Coordinates of C-alpha atoms in Angstrom, one line a residue:
Chain M
X159 CA 2.7 60.0 -8.7
X160 CA 0.9 60.6 -11.7
X161 CA -0.7 64.3 -10.3
X162 CA 0.9 65.4 -6.9
X163 CA 2.0 68.1 -5.8
X164 CA 5.5 68.2 -3.9
X165 CA 8.5 70.0 -2.9
X166 CA 12.1 68.2 -1.4
X167 CA 9.2 65.0 -0.8
X168 CA 9.4 61.6 -2.2
X169 CA 6.3 59.0 -2.6
X170 CA 7.5 55.9 -1.1
X171 CA 4.8 53.2 -1.4
X172 CA 1.6 53.8 -1.3
X173 CA -1.4 51.0 0.5
X174 CA -5.5 50.4 -0.3
X175 CA -5.5 48.2 2.8
X176 CA -7.8 46.1 1.0
X177 CA -9.9 48.9 0.0
X178 CA -10.6 49.2 3.4
X179 CA -8.4 52.8 2.9
X180 CA -10.8 54.9 4.9
X181 CA -8.1 55.6 8.5
X182 CA -8.6 57.9 11.5
X183 CA -6.0 59.7 14.3
X184 CA -5.2 56.0 15.7
X185 CA -1.4 55.7 14.3
X186 CA 1.5 53.6 16.5
X187 CA 4.5 51.6 15.3
X188 CA 5.5 48.4 16.6
X189 CA 8.3 47.3 17.1
X190 CA 7.7 42.9 17.5
X191 CA 9.4 40.8 19.4
X192 CA 11.5 39.5 16.4
X193 CA 11.8 43.1 15.6
X194 CA 9.3 43.6 12.2
X195 CA 8.1 47.0 12.5
X196 CA 4.6 46.9 12.0
X197 CA 2.5 50.3 11.9
X198 CA -1.2 49.7 13.6
X199 CA -3.8 51.8 12.3
X200 CA -7.7 52.9 13.4
X201 CA -9.9 53.4 11.2
X202 CA -11.3 56.4 10.3
X203 CA -14.9 54.3 10.5
X204 CA -16.8 51.1 10.0
X205 CA -16.9 48.3 9.2
X206 CA -13.1 48.0 9.9
X207 CA -12.0 48.8 13.2
X208 CA -8.0 48.4 12.3
X209 CA -5.4 47.3 10.3
X210 CA -1.6 46.2 11.0
X211 CA 0.8 46.4 8.2
X212 CA 4.1 45.4 8.0
X213 CA 6.6 48.0 7.0
X214 CA 9.6 47.2 8.5
X215 CA 10.1 47.3 3.8
X216 CA 8.4 50.8 3.8
X217 CA 8.7 51.0 0.3
X218 CA 6.8 47.2 0.5
X219 CA 4.4 47.4 3.0
X220 CA 1.9 44.5 4.1
X221 CA -1.1 43.6 5.9
X222 CA -0.7 41.9 8.0
X223 CA -4.0 41.6 10.3
X224 CA -7.6 43.2 9.5
X225 CA -10.4 43.4 12.0
X226 CA -13.7 44.4 12.4
X227 CA -16.3 46.1 14.0
X228 CA -18.7 44.4 16.5
X229 CA -21.6 46.8 14.0
X230 CA -22.0 49.6 11.7
X231 CA -23.4 52.0 14.6
X232 CA -19.6 53.1 16.2
X233 CA -15.7 53.0 14.8
X234 CA -12.6 53.2 16.5
X235 CA -10.7 56.1 14.9
X236 CA -7.5 56.6 17.7
X237 CA -5.5 53.3 19.1
X238 CA -1.4 53.7 20.8
X239 CA 0.6 50.5 21.8
X240 CA 2.9 50.6 23.9
X241 CA 5.5 47.6 23.2
X242 CA 3.5 44.6 23.0
X243 CA 0.4 46.9 24.5
X244 CA -2.4 47.7 22.5
X245 CA -5.5 50.0 23.3
X246 CA -8.6 50.6 21.0
X247 CA -11.0 53.7 21.4
X248 CA -14.5 52.5 20.5
X249 CA -16.9 55.4 19.9
X250 CA -20.8 54.8 19.2
X251 CA -22.4 57.3 16.7
X252 CA -25.1 57.6 20.0
X253 CA -25.2 57.9 23.2
X254 CA -26.3 55.4 25.1
X255 CA -25.1 53.1 22.6
X256 CA -22.2 50.8 22.7
X257 CA -19.2 49.0 23.5
X258 CA -17.9 52.6 24.2
X259 CA -15.2 53.1 25.8
X260 CA -10.6 51.4 25.2
X261 CA -9.9 47.9 25.1
X262 CA -6.8 46.8 25.7
X263 CA -4.7 43.6 23.1
X264 CA -1.8 42.5 22.9
X265 CA 0.0 42.2 20.2
X266 CA 2.8 40.2 20.8
X267 CA 2.2 38.1 18.4
X268 CA 1.1 40.7 16.1
X269 CA -0.9 38.4 13.2
X270 CA -3.5 37.4 16.1
X271 CA -4.2 40.4 18.8
X272 CA -5.4 39.1 21.8
X273 CA -8.5 40.6 23.6
X274 CA -6.7 41.7 27.2
X275 CA -9.7 43.5 29.1
X276 CA -12.0 46.2 28.4
X277 CA -12.6 49.8 30.3
X278 CA -16.3 50.2 29.7
X279 CA -17.0 54.2 29.2
X280 CA -20.5 53.3 28.2
X281 CA -23.7 55.4 29.4
X282 CA -26.3 57.4 29.0
X283 CA -25.2 60.9 27.7
X284 CA -21.3 59.6 26.6
X285 CA -20.4 58.0 23.1
X286 CA -17.7 56.4 24.5
X287 CA -13.3 57.1 24.3
X288 CA -12.7 59.9 20.7
X289 CA -9.3 59.9 21.2
X290 CA -6.1 57.6 22.8
X291 CA -2.2 58.5 24.2
X292 CA -0.5 55.7 26.1
X293 CA 2.8 55.8 25.4
X294 CA 5.0 55.1 28.9
X295 CA 3.1 51.7 29.3
X296 CA 1.1 53.0 32.4
X297 CA -2.0 55.1 32.1
X298 CA -4.2 55.8 29.1
X299 CA -4.7 58.9 28.6
X300 CA -8.1 59.5 26.9
X301 CA -11.0 61.5 25.4
X302 CA -14.3 59.3 27.2
X303 CA -17.3 59.2 27.9
X304 CA -18.7 58.2 31.6
X305 CA -21.4 56.5 32.7
X306 CA -22.2 59.3 36.3
X307 CA -21.2 62.2 33.9
X308 CA -24.0 64.5 32.8
X309 CA -22.5 67.6 30.0
X310 CA -24.7 70.4 29.7
X311 CA -24.0 70.7 26.3
X312 CA -25.3 66.9 24.3
X313 CA -21.9 67.7 21.8
X314 CA -20.1 68.5 25.3
X315 CA -19.7 64.4 26.8
X316 CA -16.0 63.6 26.2
X317 CA -13.8 64.8 28.8
X318 CA -10.5 64.4 30.3
X319 CA -10.1 60.4 31.5
X320 CA -7.3 58.9 33.4
X321 CA -6.9 55.2 33.0
X322 CA -4.4 53.4 34.9
X323 CA -3.9 50.1 32.8
X324 CA -0.9 49.0 35.0
X325 CA -2.5 45.4 35.7
X326 CA -4.0 45.7 31.8
X327 CA -6.2 42.9 33.1
X328 CA -7.6 44.8 35.6
X329 CA -8.3 48.6 34.0
X330 CA -8.8 51.2 36.2
X331 CA -9.8 55.3 36.4
X332 CA -6.8 57.0 38.2
X333 CA -8.3 60.1 37.6
X334 CA -10.8 62.4 35.3
X335 CA -10.9 66.7 34.8
X336 CA -14.1 68.2 32.4
X337 CA -13.1 72.2 31.5
X338 CA -15.4 73.8 34.0
X339 CA -18.8 74.5 33.2
X340 CA -19.6 72.4 31.0
X341 CA -21.4 69.7 33.3
X342 CA -24.1 69.7 34.5
X343 CA -24.2 70.6 37.9
X344 CA -20.6 73.0 37.9
X345 CA -21.4 75.8 39.5
X346 CA -19.3 78.0 36.6
X347 CA -21.8 78.8 33.9
X348 CA -21.7 77.4 31.1
X349 CA -18.9 77.9 28.0
X350 CA -20.9 80.5 24.8
X351 CA -20.6 78.9 22.4
X352 CA -18.5 79.8 19.6
X353 CA -20.2 78.6 16.3
X354 CA -23.9 77.2 17.8
X355 CA -24.9 74.2 15.3
X356 CA -28.1 72.2 14.9
X357 CA -28.3 69.1 16.7
X358 CA -29.4 66.5 14.3
X359 CA -25.6 65.6 14.0
X360 CA -24.0 65.3 16.6
X361 CA -20.7 65.3 15.0
X362 CA -18.3 68.0 14.1
X363 CA -17.9 71.7 15.6
X364 CA -19.4 73.2 18.3
X365 CA -18.5 71.4 21.6
X366 CA -16.7 71.6 24.9
X367 CA -14.9 68.4 25.3
X368 CA -11.5 66.9 24.4
X369 CA -9.9 66.0 21.7
X370 CA -5.8 65.0 22.2
X371 CA -4.5 64.4 25.3
X372 CA -0.3 64.8 25.5
X373 CA 1.2 63.6 28.5
X374 CA 5.6 63.0 28.3
X375 CA 8.4 60.9 29.9
X376 CA 10.5 63.8 30.4
X377 CA 7.3 65.8 31.5
X378 CA 4.8 63.6 33.4
X379 CA 3.4 66.0 35.8
X380 CA 1.9 67.6 32.3
X381 CA -1.1 67.1 30.2
X382 CA -1.7 69.2 27.4
X383 CA -5.0 69.3 26.4
X384 CA -6.3 70.3 23.0
X385 CA -10.1 71.0 24.4
X386 CA -11.5 71.8 20.9
X387 CA -13.6 75.8 20.7
X388 CA -12.5 75.3 24.9
X389 CA -8.7 75.7 23.1
X390 CA -5.9 74.4 24.6
X391 CA -5.0 73.7 29.0
X392 CA -2.0 72.5 30.3
X393 CA -3.1 70.6 33.3
X394 CA -0.9 69.4 36.4
X395 CA -1.3 65.6 36.8
X396 CA 1.5 65.1 39.5
X397 CA -1.7 63.6 42.0
X398 CA -3.6 61.9 39.2
X399 CA -6.3 62.2 40.9
X400 CA -6.8 65.9 40.9
X401 CA -6.1 67.2 38.2
X402 CA -4.9 71.3 38.3
X403 CA -5.1 73.9 35.9
X404 CA -1.7 75.5 34.9
X405 CA -2.6 77.7 32.1
X406 CA -4.8 77.9 29.3
X407 CA -4.7 79.7 25.9
X408 CA -8.6 80.1 23.7
X409 CA -8.5 82.1 20.5
X410 CA -12.0 80.9 19.6
X411 CA -13.4 83.0 19.2
X412 CA -13.0 84.8 16.8
X413 CA -10.7 82.4 15.8
X414 CA -13.5 79.1 14.7
X415 CA -13.5 76.1 17.1
X416 CA -11.4 73.2 17.3
X417 CA -8.9 73.0 19.1
X418 CA -7.2 69.2 18.3
X419 CA -3.8 69.2 19.5
X420 CA -0.6 71.0 22.6
X421 CA 2.0 69.3 21.6
X422 CA 5.0 70.6 23.9
X423 CA 8.0 71.4 22.8
X424 CA 9.8 71.0 26.3
X425 CA 13.8 71.9 25.9
X426 CA 12.1 75.0 24.5
X427 CA 9.0 76.4 26.5
X428 CA 7.2 76.5 23.7
X429 CA 3.5 74.4 21.9
X430 CA 2.8 73.9 19.0
X431 CA -1.6 74.2 18.6
X432 CA -3.7 72.6 15.9
X433 CA -7.0 73.3 15.4
X434 CA -8.8 71.0 13.3
X435 CA -10.9 71.9 10.3
X436 CA -14.0 70.0 10.5
X437 CA -16.3 71.6 7.7
X438 CA -15.3 70.8 3.5
X439 CA -15.2 74.3 0.8
X440 CA -13.6 76.1 3.9
X441 CA -16.4 76.9 5.8
X442 CA -14.5 77.0 8.9
X443 CA -11.3 78.4 7.5
X444 CA -8.8 79.2 8.2
X445 CA -8.4 76.9 10.4
X446 CA -5.0 77.3 12.4
X447 CA -1.4 75.8 13.3
X448 CA -0.2 77.6 15.9
X449 CA 3.5 79.1 18.0
X450 CA 3.1 79.7 21.3
X451 CA 5.1 80.5 23.8
X452 CA 5.2 79.3 27.1
X453 CA 8.1 79.9 29.5
X454 CA 5.0 81.2 31.6
X455 CA 3.3 78.3 31.4
X456 CA 0.1 80.4 33.3
X457 CA 0.7 82.9 29.9
X458 CA 0.2 82.0 26.9
X459 CA 1.5 83.9 24.2
X460 CA 0.8 83.0 20.9
X461 CA 3.9 84.0 18.2
X462 CA 3.1 83.0 14.7
X463 CA 1.2 80.5 12.5
X464 CA 2.6 78.4 10.4
X465 CA 2.1 78.9 6.1
X466 CA -0.1 77.5 4.2
X467 CA -1.0 78.4 0.8
X468 CA -4.0 80.3 -0.3
X469 CA -7.6 79.3 0.7
X470 CA -8.2 80.6 -2.9
X471 CA -5.9 77.9 -4.5
X472 CA -7.4 75.1 -2.5
X473 CA -10.3 75.7 -0.5
X474 CA -12.9 75.3 -2.9
X475 CA -11.3 71.6 -4.6
X476 CA -12.7 69.3 -2.6
X477 CA -13.2 68.7 0.9
X478 CA -11.8 70.1 3.7
X479 CA -8.7 72.1 3.8
X480 CA -6.8 73.0 6.9
X481 CA -5.0 71.9 10.2
X482 CA -5.6 68.7 11.4
X483 CA -2.9 66.1 13.1
X484 CA 0.8 66.4 13.5
X485 CA 3.6 64.6 14.9
X486 CA 3.2 64.5 18.0
X487 CA 7.2 63.4 18.5
X488 CA 6.3 60.5 20.7
X489 CA 8.1 58.5 22.7
X490 CA 9.1 55.1 21.1
X491 CA 10.4 54.5 17.6
X492 CA 10.1 57.8 16.3
X493 CA 10.9 60.9 15.4
X494 CA 11.7 63.4 18.2
X495 CA 12.9 67.0 16.6
X496 CA 11.2 70.0 18.3
X497 CA 12.9 71.7 14.8
X498 CA 11.1 70.3 12.4
X499 CA 7.0 69.5 13.0
X500 CA 5.3 67.7 9.8
X501 CA 1.9 67.0 9.9
X502 CA -1.6 66.9 7.9
X503 CA -3.5 69.1 5.7
X504 CA -6.8 67.6 4.5
X505 CA -5.9 68.4 1.0
X506 CA -2.9 70.4 1.3
X507 CA -1.2 67.0 1.6
X508 CA 1.3 66.3 4.5
X509 CA 4.2 69.5 5.4
X510 CA 7.0 70.2 7.0
X511 CA 8.3 73.2 8.8
X512 CA 11.3 74.3 9.9
X513 CA 10.4 76.4 12.9
X514 CA 13.9 77.0 14.4
X515 CA 12.9 81.1 14.9
X516 CA 9.2 80.2 15.9
X517 CA 8.5 83.3 14.8
X518 CA 8.4 82.3 11.5
X519 CA 8.1 78.9 11.0
X520 CA 8.9 78.4 7.2
X521 CA 7.8 75.3 4.7
X522 CA 10.4 72.6 4.0
X523 CA 8.7 70.4 2.1
X524 CA 5.0 68.9 0.8
X525 CA 3.6 66.1 -0.2
X526 CA 0.1 66.6 -1.8
X527 CA -1.6 63.1 -3.4
X528 CA -3.5 62.8 -6.3
X529 CA -7.3 61.7 -4.7
X530 CA -8.0 59.0 -4.8
X531 CA -10.8 56.4 -6.0
X532 CA -13.3 55.9 -4.5
X533 CA -13.4 58.8 -1.9
X534 CA -16.0 60.6 -1.3
X535 CA -14.6 63.7 -2.2
X536 CA -11.9 64.3 -5.2
X537 CA -9.3 65.7 -2.8
X538 CA -6.9 63.4 -0.3
X539 CA -7.1 63.9 2.4
X540 CA -5.3 63.4 4.7
X541 CA -5.5 62.5 8.3
X542 CA -2.7 61.2 10.4
X543 CA 0.9 61.3 10.3
X544 CA 3.9 59.5 11.9
X545 CA 7.7 59.4 11.7
X546 CA 10.4 57.2 12.7
X547 CA 13.3 57.3 14.1
X548 CA 14.7 56.8 10.6
X549 CA 12.2 60.3 9.4
X550 CA 10.5 57.9 7.1
X551 CA 6.6 59.7 7.4
X552 CA 3.1 57.3 7.1
X553 CA 0.1 59.4 6.3
X554 CA -3.3 58.6 6.0
X555 CA -6.2 59.7 3.9
X556 CA -8.9 60.3 5.9
X557 CA -12.2 58.1 3.0
X558 CA -10.5 55.8 0.4
X559 CA -6.4 56.8 0.7
X560 CA -5.4 54.6 3.0
X561 CA -1.4 54.1 3.4
X562 CA 1.0 56.9 2.2
X563 CA 4.9 56.3 3.3
X564 CA 7.6 58.9 2.1
X565 CA 10.7 60.2 2.1
X566 CA 11.8 64.1 2.6
X567 CA 15.3 65.2 1.1
X568 CA 15.3 68.2 4.2
Chain B
X3 CA 42.9 73.0 11.4
X4 CA 40.4 76.3 12.0
X5 CA 36.9 75.6 13.7
X6 CA 35.1 78.9 13.6
X7 CA 31.6 79.3 15.4
X8 CA 29.1 81.2 16.6
X9 CA 26.8 81.3 19.4
X10 CA 23.7 82.7 22.1
X11 CA 22.0 84.7 20.8
X12 CA 22.8 85.3 16.8
X13 CA 19.7 86.2 14.3
X14 CA 22.2 86.0 11.0
X15 CA 25.4 84.0 11.0
X16 CA 26.7 84.6 7.8
X17 CA 26.4 88.2 8.7
X18 CA 28.2 87.2 12.3
X19 CA 30.6 85.4 10.4
X20 CA 31.1 88.5 8.2
X21 CA 31.5 90.8 10.6
X22 CA 32.6 90.4 14.4
X23 CA 34.3 87.4 12.3
X24 CA 36.3 88.6 10.4
X25 CA 37.5 91.2 14.2
X26 CA 38.1 87.7 15.7
X27 CA 40.5 86.7 12.7
X28 CA 42.2 89.6 12.8
X29 CA 43.4 89.2 16.0
X30 CA 44.6 85.9 15.6
X31 CA 41.7 83.7 16.5
X32 CA 39.6 83.8 20.3
X33 CA 36.6 84.5 21.6
X34 CA 34.5 87.9 20.3
X35 CA 31.0 88.5 22.0
X36 CA 29.2 85.6 19.7
X37 CA 31.9 84.3 17.7
X38 CA 34.9 82.4 18.9
X39 CA 37.4 80.9 16.0
X40 CA 39.8 78.3 17.1
X41 CA 43.1 77.2 15.8
X42 CA 46.2 74.7 17.8
X43 CA 47.1 77.5 19.3
X44 CA 43.5 79.1 21.2
X45 CA 43.7 78.7 25.1
X46 CA 41.1 76.9 26.4
X47 CA 37.5 79.2 26.8
X48 CA 37.1 79.9 30.0
X49 CA 34.8 82.3 32.0
X50 CA 37.5 84.6 32.6
X51 CA 39.0 84.9 29.1
X52 CA 38.6 88.2 27.3
X53 CA 36.3 88.8 24.2
X54 CA 32.9 87.4 25.4
X55 CA 32.2 90.1 27.6
X56 CA 32.6 93.3 27.4
X57 CA 32.2 94.9 30.9
X58 CA 33.7 98.9 30.7
X59 CA 36.5 100.0 34.0
X60 CA 33.5 102.0 35.7
X61 CA 31.0 98.4 35.3
X62 CA 33.7 96.2 36.8
X63 CA 35.3 99.1 39.7
X64 CA 31.6 98.4 40.8
X65 CA 31.9 95.7 41.8
X66 CA 34.3 95.8 44.9
X67 CA 33.4 91.4 46.2
X68 CA 33.8 88.6 45.1
X69 CA 30.2 87.7 45.1
X70 CA 29.5 90.1 42.9
X71 CA 32.3 89.6 40.0
X72 CA 31.2 85.9 40.5
X73 CA 27.1 87.3 39.8
X74 CA 28.1 89.5 36.6
X75 CA 29.5 86.3 35.2
X76 CA 26.3 84.3 36.1
X77 CA 24.4 87.5 34.8
X78 CA 26.1 88.0 31.5
X79 CA 26.5 84.1 31.1
X80 CA 22.8 83.8 31.2
X81 CA 21.9 86.8 28.5
X82 CA 24.0 85.0 25.8
X83 CA 20.9 82.4 25.9
X84 CA 18.6 82.6 23.3
X85 CA 14.5 82.7 25.2
X86 CA 13.5 79.6 23.5
X87 CA 16.4 78.0 25.5
X88 CA 15.2 76.9 29.0
X89 CA 17.6 73.8 29.0
X90 CA 20.6 75.4 28.1
X91 CA 20.2 77.5 30.4
X92 CA 19.3 75.7 33.5
X93 CA 23.0 73.9 32.2
X94 CA 24.7 77.0 32.2
X95 CA 23.6 77.6 35.8
X96 CA 24.1 74.6 37.2
X97 CA 27.2 73.9 35.4
X98 CA 28.8 77.0 37.1
X99 CA 27.0 75.5 40.3
X100 CA 29.2 72.6 39.8
X101 CA 32.1 74.9 39.8
X102 CA 31.5 76.5 42.6
X103 CA 30.8 73.6 44.0
X104 CA 33.5 71.9 43.1
X105 CA 36.5 75.2 44.5
X106 CA 34.4 76.6 47.5
X107 CA 32.9 79.9 47.9
X108 CA 35.3 82.2 48.1
X109 CA 36.1 84.5 51.2
X110 CA 35.6 88.5 51.0
X111 CA 39.6 90.0 51.5
X112 CA 42.7 91.3 50.3
X113 CA 45.2 88.4 49.9
X114 CA 45.8 87.7 46.3
X115 CA 45.9 83.7 46.5
X116 CA 41.6 83.0 48.1
X117 CA 41.4 79.9 46.0
X118 CA 37.7 80.9 45.3
X119 CA 38.8 83.1 42.8
X120 CA 39.4 80.0 40.8
X121 CA 36.1 79.6 39.3
X122 CA 37.0 82.7 37.1
X123 CA 39.4 79.9 35.5
X124 CA 36.6 77.7 35.2
X125 CA 35.4 76.6 31.5
X126 CA 33.1 79.2 29.7
X127 CA 29.3 77.0 28.8
X128 CA 29.2 78.3 25.2
X129 CA 25.4 78.1 24.7
X130 CA 23.6 76.9 21.2
X131 CA 26.9 77.0 19.3
X132 CA 26.6 77.0 15.5
X133 CA 29.2 75.4 13.7
X134 CA 30.3 75.9 10.3
X135 CA 31.7 73.5 9.5
X136 CA 35.5 73.1 8.3
X137 CA 36.8 72.4 5.2
X138 CA 33.3 72.3 3.8
X139 CA 31.9 69.1 4.3
X140 CA 28.6 70.4 5.9
X141 CA 26.6 73.1 6.3
X142 CA 26.5 75.0 10.0
X143 CA 25.6 72.0 12.7
X144 CA 23.8 73.0 16.2
X145 CA 24.1 71.6 19.5
X146 CA 23.1 72.8 22.8
X147 CA 26.2 74.0 24.8
X148 CA 29.4 74.3 23.7
X149 CA 33.5 74.1 25.3
X150 CA 36.6 74.7 24.1
X151 CA 39.5 73.0 26.4
X152 CA 42.7 74.1 24.7
X153 CA 42.7 70.9 23.2
X154 CA 38.4 69.2 22.0
X155 CA 35.2 71.4 20.9
X156 CA 32.7 69.4 22.9
X157 CA 29.4 69.8 20.7
X158 CA 27.1 68.8 23.9
X159 CA 23.4 67.9 22.2
X160 CA 20.5 67.0 24.7
X161 CA 17.4 64.4 24.0
X162 CA 18.2 61.6 21.9
X163 CA 19.6 61.7 18.8
X164 CA 16.4 60.7 17.0
X165 CA 15.5 64.6 17.7
X166 CA 18.1 65.1 13.9
X167 CA 17.5 64.1 11.4
X168 CA 19.6 61.8 9.8
X169 CA 21.0 63.8 7.5
X170 CA 22.1 66.3 10.8
X171 CA 22.5 63.6 12.5
X172 CA 25.2 62.3 9.7
X173 CA 26.4 65.6 9.6
X174 CA 27.7 65.5 13.4
X175 CA 29.7 61.7 12.5
X176 CA 30.9 63.5 9.6
X177 CA 32.5 66.3 11.6
X178 CA 33.9 64.2 13.9
X179 CA 35.7 61.9 11.4
X180 CA 37.2 65.1 9.3
X181 CA 38.5 66.4 12.9
X182 CA 40.6 64.6 13.1
X183 CA 40.4 64.2 16.7
X184 CA 39.8 68.1 17.6
X185 CA 35.8 67.2 17.6
X186 CA 33.7 65.5 20.2
X187 CA 29.9 64.9 20.4
X188 CA 27.8 64.2 23.5
X189 CA 24.3 63.2 23.6
X190 CA 23.1 64.0 26.7
X191 CA 19.3 62.9 27.9
X192 CA 17.1 65.4 28.9
X193 CA 17.8 67.3 32.7
X194 CA 21.3 66.0 32.5
X195 CA 23.5 67.9 34.7
X196 CA 27.3 69.0 34.8
X197 CA 27.5 65.7 36.5
X198 CA 27.7 63.9 33.1
X199 CA 30.3 66.0 31.7
X200 CA 33.7 64.3 31.0
X201 CA 35.4 64.7 33.9
X202 CA 38.5 67.3 31.9
X203 CA 35.3 69.4 31.1
X204 CA 35.4 70.0 35.4
X205 CA 38.4 69.9 36.5
X206 CA 40.3 72.5 35.3
X207 CA 39.0 75.0 37.8
X208 CA 41.1 73.2 40.0
X209 CA 44.2 73.4 38.0
X210 CA 44.1 77.1 36.7
X211 CA 46.2 79.4 38.3
X212 CA 44.8 82.9 39.4
X213 CA 44.1 85.3 37.1
X214 CA 45.7 88.2 37.2
X215 CA 44.9 89.9 34.2
X216 CA 41.1 91.2 32.8
X217 CA 38.0 90.9 34.6
X218 CA 38.4 88.9 37.6
X219 CA 42.2 90.0 38.4
X220 CA 42.7 89.5 42.0
X221 CA 41.9 93.1 44.4
X222 CA 45.7 94.0 44.9
X223 CA 45.7 93.9 40.9
X224 CA 42.7 96.1 41.2
X225 CA 43.9 99.4 40.3
X226 CA 43.4 100.5 37.3
X227 CA 46.0 99.3 34.4
X228 CA 47.1 102.0 32.2
X229 CA 44.6 101.3 28.9
X230 CA 42.4 102.2 31.3
X231 CA 42.5 104.5 32.8
X232 CA 43.1 106.9 29.5
X233 CA 40.6 109.1 29.0
X234 CA 39.5 109.4 25.6

């Protein structure tokens, strides 16, 4: 690919999704009943909702389905798939608007997803759902608002909600948790803001709300939460109706906030904790990915950070530069390595790390695509990543570049 | 075919191979503190095999009960497990428990035929083994636990094959092929205990002879051997 920087990675294909190449944080692979592999992608913003891409041949991806949102004041951004069931998140720009919640689809006919049900999470103070995790076919773990949750700060509206979808036609809430102090009426005082921001734009930083939550079948009693400026949390969800805090860790401040993902490496008692860069031109540098020693869940200790190229080199190329999504070792047709971590870092591209020595993560490979046409910034903004069980790497651009597939010689 | 591996907390495989590996090779093979060299004549690596733990005579003299000896063995094995390998630690501990369950708790006493002493003839689980590829087929391959039973080196990986890159999966397959039956790879699910192991890996304890030498020799043989009584 002309203009790309790469080490030990090869581009297999690039698809701009019929001109709607802005993809959010929902990437999931379905093995269809006829054996095809369908990559489902949630778009970053309107007008598109989600797109299904046949990646049975990753060198030749083909769109099979592309849907629209009901209106332009909302986004999907996130989805997840287990077997033939897909969950799509709906988030609105303004609290109180709708539809806001999660929608369940039967995708057994991938060309024609069928709506099964909608779980409403709208409310006067709610923007709906930002991110979801659904890998056991039974519970959706998500960052969502609620009509009966009043946050103390307008940006702290999305809490941890667990939705029972064992009967997908009748989803019901199984439990919820929020960071103490963030709800109106909490006995705990509100947390001190890390980097206060004006309220004319309620997206972005300066928030104590949930971003990602991960729950794994090997440890179903544990939820791992990235709570933005609230840091990383481990909850005991053996009783989902009453999640309990096991441990937490928060480097913010002095670091500039936005803990995004907490991924446990369950066979190693380690966590990979990824921040998210949310501002262009290195305004919120450094946004890091951390290795955390979790041998004592109630005493989490950071031990290293993943190396990145210098901020002098990438910070002012345009767009964001720094950590964001990592491949989360989800169950299903997925790579599940605890020694090789795949991540995307906006204009620093897709990067692969060897963490066999967790005290010294090392870069194995990277691919930095050139800035795609039609993007609002001059660089590629690699936004999310998924690695299948054959180590085919799928990554997406946030604004216009669409879907990239790679293989790595590592 | 000769198989060389490092195990335990090894920071540099090359240094371990160069230094301790050379010592073990000069001795004709067998076990070192964190290396092992296996050839056709190498007997099974058992808990009572010399080389992997080197307690001094004073420490052994202080182990005046069978329970204390078993605890020392367990403690030394656990000390070999790297810090971020909790599943390996759990498996090794469960393996020792399983041996104890099979043969029964040894009773204290001076008798030399206590069947419980066969605990020490159980196979030695090698934590986090890293095998240097024989005949340079591939680079080092890593597993979670290893056993050498005198005939076959069994390498155990926890989790599915998708925990490895395709290159690594291919390396395991290539090694199994080139080793002509001397090496096998077992994939065990997370949390699997020793009850999922093939029977031969558990049966050694029942077939073993009572140890008469080494740190686990029976009480009647506890008078220091001439070499141990030598003052340096």
